[in-house]
mmCIF file of C-alpha atoms in Angstrom:
data_model
loop_
_atom_site.group_PDB
_atom_site.id
_atom_site.type_symbol
_atom_site.label_atom_id
_atom_site.label_comp_id
_atom_site.label_asym_id
_atom_site.label_seq_id
_atom_site.Cartn_x
_atom_site.Cartn_y
_atom_site.Cartn_z
ATOM 1 C CA HIS A 1 13.480 83.670 5.724
ATOM 2 C CA PRO A 2 10.488 84.150 3.450
ATOM 3 C CA TRP A 3 7.372 82.187 4.296
ATOM 4 C CA GLU A 4 7.674 79.867 1.272
ATOM 5 C CA THR A 5 11.183 78.828 2.349
ATOM 6 C CA VAL A 6 10.107 78.198 5.924
ATOM 7 C CA THR A 7 7.052 76.214 4.889
ATOM 8 C CA LYS A 8 8.994 74.011 2.493
ATOM 9 C CA ALA A 9 11.469 73.323 5.281
ATOM 10 C CA ALA A 10 8.736 72.655 7.823
ATOM 11 C CA MET A 11 7.226 70.016 5.585
ATOM 12 C CA GLN A 12 10.608 68.257 5.491
ATOM 13 C CA LYS A 13 11.648 68.991 9.041
ATOM 14 C CA TYR A 14 12.383 65.417 10.077
ATOM 15 C CA PRO A 15 14.815 63.802 10.378
ATOM 16 C CA ASN A 16 17.262 66.416 11.586
ATOM 17 C CA PRO A 17 20.198 66.321 14.003
ATOM 18 C CA MET A 18 18.537 68.704 16.505
ATOM 19 C CA ASN A 19 15.684 66.297 17.167
ATOM 20 C CA PRO A 20 17.387 62.920 17.409
ATOM 21 C CA SER A 21 14.383 61.443 19.193
ATOM 22 C CA VAL A 22 12.240 61.726 16.065
ATOM 23 C CA ILE A 23 13.159 58.682 14.046
ATOM 24 C CA GLY A 24 10.337 58.598 11.548
ATOM 25 C CA VAL A 25 7.544 60.612 10.025
ATOM 26 C CA ASP A 26 4.655 59.262 7.964
ATOM 27 C CA VAL A 27 1.742 60.859 6.210
ATOM 28 C CA LEU A 28 -1.539 59.250 7.238
ATOM 29 C CA GLU A 29 -3.883 61.488 5.256
ATOM 30 C CA ARG A 30 -3.543 64.420 2.940
ATOM 31 C CA SER A 31 -5.952 66.553 0.937
ATOM 32 C CA VAL A 32 -6.547 70.024 -0.431
ATOM 33 C CA ASP A 33 -9.896 71.477 0.603
ATOM 34 C CA GLN A 34 -12.215 73.738 -1.350
ATOM 35 C CA GLN A 35 -10.592 76.864 0.057
ATOM 36 C CA GLY A 36 -7.272 75.668 -1.287
ATOM 37 C CA CYS A 37 -5.889 74.708 2.113
ATOM 38 C CA LEU A 38 -3.641 71.694 2.376
ATOM 39 C CA HIS A 39 -4.438 69.372 5.270
ATOM 40 C CA SER A 40 -1.946 66.743 6.354
ATOM 41 C CA LYS A 41 -2.255 64.247 9.138
ATOM 42 C CA ARG A 42 1.153 62.897 10.042
ATOM 43 C CA LEU A 43 2.495 60.394 12.521
ATOM 44 C CA LEU A 44 5.847 61.062 14.121
ATOM 45 C CA SER A 45 7.651 58.063 15.497
ATOM 46 C CA THR A 46 9.819 58.867 18.454
ATOM 47 C CA GLU A 47 12.289 57.054 20.615
ATOM 48 C CA TRP A 48 13.079 58.937 23.758
ATOM 49 C CA GLY A 49 15.413 56.443 25.376
ATOM 50 C CA LEU A 50 13.382 56.879 28.536
ATOM 51 C CA PRO A 51 14.233 55.257 31.831
ATOM 52 C CA SER A 52 11.547 52.686 32.678
ATOM 53 C CA ILE A 53 9.865 54.782 35.425
ATOM 54 C CA VAL A 54 9.154 57.590 32.964
ATOM 55 C CA LYS A 55 8.026 55.063 30.381
ATOM 56 C CA SER A 56 5.448 53.622 32.757
ATOM 57 C CA ILE A 57 4.055 57.087 33.476
ATOM 58 C CA THR A 58 3.771 57.725 29.753
ATOM 59 C CA LEU A 59 2.080 54.411 29.150
ATOM 60 C CA THR A 60 -0.657 55.224 31.627
ATOM 61 C CA ASN A 61 -1.316 58.454 29.698
ATOM 62 C CA LEU A 62 -0.895 60.714 32.689
ATOM 63 C CA ILE A 63 0.527 63.595 30.710
ATOM 64 C CA SER A 64 -0.229 64.805 27.235
ATOM 65 C CA VAL A 65 1.150 67.671 25.242
ATOM 66 C CA ASP A 66 -0.701 69.327 22.411
ATOM 67 C CA GLU A 67 1.373 71.729 20.400
ATOM 68 C CA LYS A 68 0.453 74.129 17.637
ATOM 69 C CA LEU A 69 2.941 75.952 15.422
ATOM 70 C CA THR A 70 1.767 78.669 13.073
ATOM 71 C CA TYR A 71 3.983 80.129 10.359
ATOM 72 C CA LYS A 72 2.819 83.393 8.870
ATOM 73 C CA PRO A 73 4.534 85.790 6.475
ATOM 74 C CA HIS A 74 5.840 88.855 8.264
ATOM 75 C CA PRO A 75 3.350 91.645 7.551
ATOM 76 C CA GLU A 76 6.081 94.168 6.720
ATOM 77 C CA ASP A 77 9.052 92.139 5.604
ATOM 78 C CA PRO A 78 8.624 89.488 2.864
ATOM 79 C CA GLU A 79 12.021 88.071 3.775
ATOM 80 C CA ARG A 80 10.790 87.056 7.200
ATOM 81 C CA THR A 81 8.299 84.658 8.695
ATOM 82 C CA ILE A 82 6.581 84.795 12.055
ATOM 83 C CA LEU A 83 6.370 81.607 14.068
ATOM 84 C CA THR A 84 3.795 81.348 16.851
ATOM 85 C CA GLN A 85 4.077 78.342 19.095
ATOM 86 C CA GLU A 86 1.444 77.258 21.595
ATOM 87 C CA ALA A 87 1.334 74.283 23.858
ATOM 88 C CA ILE A 88 -1.383 72.839 26.026
ATOM 89 C CA ILE A 89 -0.130 70.419 28.629
ATOM 90 C CA SER A 90 -2.761 68.215 30.174
ATOM 91 C CA VAL A 91 -2.457 66.071 33.249
ATOM 92 C CA LYS A 92 -4.946 63.367 34.143
ATOM 93 C CA GLY A 93 -6.117 63.306 37.750
ATOM 94 C CA VAL A 94 -2.901 64.687 39.197
ATOM 95 C CA SER A 95 -1.996 68.239 40.101
ATOM 96 C CA LEU A 96 1.357 69.243 38.744
ATOM 97 C CA SER A 97 3.519 70.920 41.318
ATOM 98 C CA SER A 98 4.546 74.419 40.359
ATOM 99 C CA TYR A 99 8.082 73.082 40.102
ATOM 100 C CA LEU A 100 7.059 70.567 37.461
ATOM 101 C CA GLU A 101 5.070 73.238 35.632
ATOM 102 C CA GLY A 102 8.193 75.353 35.583
ATOM 103 C CA VAL A 103 10.222 72.447 34.231
ATOM 104 C CA MET A 104 7.658 71.913 31.488
ATOM 105 C CA ALA A 105 7.694 75.576 30.515
ATOM 106 C CA THR A 106 11.483 75.689 30.389
ATOM 107 C CA THR A 107 11.630 72.505 28.345
ATOM 108 C CA MET A 108 9.078 73.877 25.870
ATOM 109 C CA ASN A 109 11.105 77.055 25.464
ATOM 110 C CA THR A 110 14.325 75.134 24.926
ATOM 111 C CA ASN A 111 12.625 72.895 22.419
ATOM 112 C CA ALA A 112 11.190 75.899 20.589
ATOM 113 C CA GLY A 113 14.746 77.146 20.098
ATOM 114 C CA LYS A 114 15.818 73.700 18.896
ATOM 115 C CA GLY A 115 12.883 73.678 16.520
ATOM 116 C CA ARG A 116 14.051 76.927 14.938
ATOM 117 C CA GLU A 117 17.599 75.577 14.703
ATOM 118 C CA ALA A 118 16.230 72.450 13.068
ATOM 119 C CA LEU A 119 14.424 74.498 10.421
ATOM 120 C CA GLU A 120 17.589 76.507 9.760
ATOM 121 C CA TRP A 121 19.401 73.217 9.228
ATOM 122 C CA VAL A 122 16.728 71.977 6.809
ATOM 123 C CA ILE A 123 16.772 75.303 4.918
ATOM 124 C CA ARG A 124 20.567 75.117 4.559
ATOM 125 C CA ARG A 125 20.304 71.533 3.331
ATOM 126 C CA LEU A 126 17.637 72.413 0.757
ATOM 127 C CA ASN A 127 19.710 75.349 -0.490
ATOM 128 C CA THR A 128 22.756 73.108 -0.832
ATOM 129 C CA GLU A 129 20.763 70.603 -2.860
ATOM 130 C CA ILE A 130 19.540 73.397 -5.137
ATOM 131 C CA GLU A 131 23.057 74.730 -5.623
ATOM 132 C CA GLU A 132 24.416 71.289 -6.390
ATOM 133 C CA LEU A 133 21.624 70.660 -8.891
ATOM 134 C CA ALA A 134 22.277 74.015 -10.549
ATOM 135 C CA ALA A 135 25.995 73.301 -10.740
ATOM 136 C CA THR A 136 25.322 69.919 -12.323
ATOM 137 C CA ALA A 137 22.880 71.468 -14.790
ATOM 138 C CA ARG A 138 25.338 74.186 -15.763
ATOM 139 C CA SER A 139 28.066 71.707 -16.527
ATOM 140 C CA THR A 140 25.938 69.366 -18.637
ATOM 141 C CA ILE A 141 23.486 71.555 -20.547
ATOM 142 C CA ARG A 142 24.738 72.765 -23.908
ATOM 143 C CA THR A 143 23.921 76.294 -25.140
ATOM 144 C CA PRO A 144 21.496 75.442 -27.985
ATOM 145 C CA MET A 145 19.440 73.291 -25.594
ATOM 146 C CA ALA A 146 19.368 76.098 -23.006
ATOM 147 C CA ALA A 147 18.172 78.572 -25.623
ATOM 148 C CA ALA A 148 15.387 76.214 -26.702
ATOM 149 C CA VAL A 149 14.261 75.765 -23.084
ATOM 150 C CA THR A 150 13.978 79.491 -22.398
ATOM 151 C CA ASP A 151 12.181 80.204 -25.635
ATOM 152 C CA GLN A 152 8.564 79.564 -24.527
ATOM 153 C CA MET B 1 24.283 64.366 -4.099
ATOM 154 C CA LYS B 2 25.734 64.696 -0.608
ATOM 155 C CA VAL B 3 23.072 65.088 2.044
ATOM 156 C CA GLU B 4 23.932 64.684 5.678
ATOM 157 C CA GLN B 5 21.166 62.752 7.369
ATOM 158 C CA PRO B 6 21.163 60.963 10.709
ATOM 159 C CA GLN B 7 20.643 57.204 10.524
ATOM 160 C CA VAL B 8 16.947 56.772 11.124
ATOM 161 C CA ARG B 9 14.234 54.378 10.161
ATOM 162 C CA LEU B 10 12.240 57.120 8.435
ATOM 163 C CA SER B 11 8.932 55.291 8.416
ATOM 164 C CA VAL B 12 6.880 53.653 11.150
ATOM 165 C CA GLY B 13 6.781 50.611 8.896
ATOM 166 C CA GLU B 14 10.285 49.254 8.356
ATOM 167 C CA GLY B 15 9.480 48.060 4.858
ATOM 168 C CA CYS B 16 7.801 51.314 3.843
ATOM 169 C CA THR B 17 10.835 53.587 3.736
ATOM 170 C CA GLU B 18 11.480 53.229 0.011
ATOM 171 C CA LEU B 19 7.818 53.824 -0.846
ATOM 172 C CA LYS B 20 7.827 56.811 1.477
ATOM 173 C CA ARG B 21 10.911 58.227 -0.226
ATOM 174 C CA LYS B 22 9.291 57.989 -3.646
ATOM 175 C CA TYR B 23 6.120 59.642 -2.432
ATOM 176 C CA ASP B 24 8.002 62.363 -0.525
ATOM 177 C CA GLN B 25 9.996 63.222 -3.596
ATOM 178 C CA CYS B 26 6.832 63.623 -5.671
ATOM 179 C CA PHE B 27 5.016 65.581 -2.990
ATOM 180 C CA ASN B 28 7.872 67.953 -2.151
ATOM 181 C CA ARG B 29 8.307 68.814 -5.812
ATOM 182 C CA TRP B 30 4.582 69.505 -6.255
ATOM 183 C CA PHE B 31 4.444 71.454 -2.998
ATOM 184 C CA ALA B 32 7.311 73.773 -3.891
ATOM 185 C CA GLU B 33 6.669 74.185 -7.598
ATOM 186 C CA SER B 34 2.880 74.053 -7.891
ATOM 187 C CA PHE B 35 1.080 74.472 -4.606
ATOM 188 C CA LEU B 36 3.158 77.324 -3.197
ATOM 189 C CA LYS B 37 2.904 79.090 -6.548
ATOM 190 C CA GLY B 38 -0.875 79.121 -6.373
ATOM 191 C CA ALA B 39 -1.931 75.921 -8.145
ATOM 192 C CA ARG B 40 -5.220 74.720 -6.699
ATOM 193 C CA GLY B 41 -5.528 71.154 -7.939
ATOM 194 C CA ALA B 42 -4.807 68.051 -5.894
ATOM 195 C CA GLU B 43 -1.276 66.667 -5.842
ATOM 196 C CA PRO B 44 -0.451 64.428 -8.803
ATOM 197 C CA CYS B 45 1.167 61.818 -6.583
ATOM 198 C CA GLY B 46 -1.862 59.537 -6.285
ATOM 199 C CA ASP B 47 -0.144 56.290 -7.327
ATOM 200 C CA SER B 48 2.911 56.565 -5.127
ATOM 201 C CA PHE B 49 0.726 57.796 -2.278
ATOM 202 C CA ARG B 50 -1.621 54.818 -2.480
ATOM 203 C CA ARG B 51 1.245 52.322 -2.468
ATOM 204 C CA TYR B 52 2.927 54.090 0.426
ATOM 205 C CA GLN B 53 -0.372 54.344 2.329
ATOM 206 C CA ARG B 54 -1.125 50.645 2.043
ATOM 207 C CA CYS B 55 2.224 49.922 3.631
ATOM 208 C CA VAL B 56 1.849 52.486 6.414
ATOM 209 C CA ARG B 57 -1.674 51.468 7.339
ATOM 210 C CA ARG B 58 -0.580 47.867 7.612
ATOM 211 C CA ALA B 59 2.285 48.869 9.938
ATOM 212 C CA VAL B 60 0.028 51.075 12.057
ATOM 213 C CA ARG B 61 -2.445 48.199 12.403
ATOM 214 C CA ASP B 62 0.267 45.671 13.251
ATOM 215 C CA LYS B 63 1.781 47.933 15.880
ATOM 216 C CA ASP B 64 -1.620 48.801 17.320
ATOM 217 C CA ILE B 65 -1.146 52.546 17.069
ATOM 218 C CA PRO B 66 -4.409 54.417 17.666
ATOM 219 C CA VAL B 67 -4.548 57.036 14.961
ATOM 220 C CA ASP B 68 -8.232 57.782 14.708
ATOM 221 C CA GLY B 69 -10.479 60.010 16.753
ATOM 222 C CA LEU B 70 -7.759 62.185 18.238
ATOM 223 C CA ASP B 71 -8.628 65.784 18.880
ATOM 224 C CA PHE B 72 -6.120 68.582 18.483
ATOM 225 C CA MET B 73 -5.947 72.358 18.454
ATOM 226 C CA GLY B 74 -7.483 73.078 15.102
ATOM 227 C CA PRO B 75 -6.121 75.267 12.367
ATOM 228 C CA ASN B 76 -7.273 78.862 12.015
ATOM 229 C CA LYS B 77 -10.149 79.210 9.649
ATOM 230 C CA ASP B 78 -9.199 82.801 8.911
ATOM 231 C CA LYS B 79 -6.430 83.754 6.563
ATOM 232 C CA PRO B 80 -3.807 86.152 7.978
ATOM 233 C CA ASP B 81 -4.357 89.823 7.186
ATOM 234 C CA GLY B 82 -2.869 91.088 3.979
ATOM 235 C CA PHE B 83 -1.896 87.674 2.811
ATOM 236 C CA THR B 84 -3.439 86.526 -0.417
ATOM 237 C CA GLY B 85 -1.610 83.244 -0.838
ATOM 238 C CA THR B 86 -2.610 79.873 0.502
ATOM 239 C CA SER B 87 -2.339 79.102 4.169
ATOM 240 C CA PRO B 88 -1.925 75.379 4.655
ATOM 241 C CA PRO B 89 -2.600 74.396 8.263
ATOM 242 C CA ASP B 90 -0.812 71.222 9.202
ATOM 243 C CA GLN B 91 -1.677 68.928 12.063
ATOM 244 C CA ASP B 92 1.125 66.754 13.324
ATOM 245 C CA GLN B 93 0.546 63.935 15.719
ATOM 246 C CA MET B 94 3.392 63.201 18.059
ATOM 247 C CA GLY B 95 3.529 59.770 19.540
ATOM 248 C CA PRO B 96 6.030 57.313 20.940
ATOM 249 C CA ASN B 97 6.450 53.955 19.301
ATOM 250 C CA GLN B 98 4.534 52.068 21.944
ATOM 251 C CA ASP B 99 1.823 54.552 22.608
ATOM 252 C CA GLN B 100 0.153 57.727 21.449
ATOM 253 C CA MET B 101 -0.410 60.648 23.757
ATOM 254 C CA GLY B 102 -3.662 62.498 23.285
ATOM 255 C CA PRO B 103 -5.097 65.601 24.958
ATOM 256 C CA ASN B 104 -7.582 65.327 27.816
ATOM 257 C CA GLN B 105 -11.052 66.797 27.975
ATOM 258 C CA ASP B 106 -10.094 69.021 30.911
ATOM 259 C CA GLN B 107 -7.038 70.930 29.843
ATOM 260 C CA MET B 108 -4.620 72.674 32.090
ATOM 261 C CA GLY B 109 -2.708 75.485 30.475
ATOM 262 C CA PRO B 110 1.045 76.009 30.926
ATOM 263 C CA ASN B 111 2.301 78.626 33.378
ATOM 264 C CA GLN B 112 1.073 82.083 32.519
ATOM 265 C CA ASP B 113 3.418 84.616 34.013
#
């Protein structure tokens, strides 16, 4: 999909059925800087349905995950977008066994796939809304009005 | 308009969902039709944003969610090669309802194979 399509979808990624744990998203800050870059600080509210042992580990902030997704237009194909996904997993005071590291890596890969599926879902939904709007417009706009609108 | 959406709260503040919807509608329209087409000005959604913000900030305060001073992998300062449009870096904070997870000073990278 072209970069514009992907970006529009990414801004409206939640909620979606592939990420049922994300139950809310809020914008905390937003601005356009002097270079024309849009900065958004958003808070995602999640409900993992965790068993209490995992919850207590989370509450003591033993593990943190910092993830960065970058969407860039494909340098050769305007119909495609390149997604680069990086994650830094930090553990406080404890060494992760290589088994747990492996589990983390696998989980991140699975989630990356879900993330792409989620965007596809959002893109389909946005396209459906556009088609439905267009269909409604076609059936209600009369010809003289349409001619006046296009005559700029 | 039929849109399939899972049943979710949508905003961290239960009473803010309607305000959020109004703001989102304004922002998404501006984003798609102005910003992505090269318009440089700020979004025209100031009023709806302020109302929505007041509500969200109150909810964040009431729920004791630490949203300030968190450090994340920053956006690229450079624009991608050959791309003359805008590149909007976006920083998302992920956090559970009870708590926010933040990165440590000493960071351990994931498996590099």
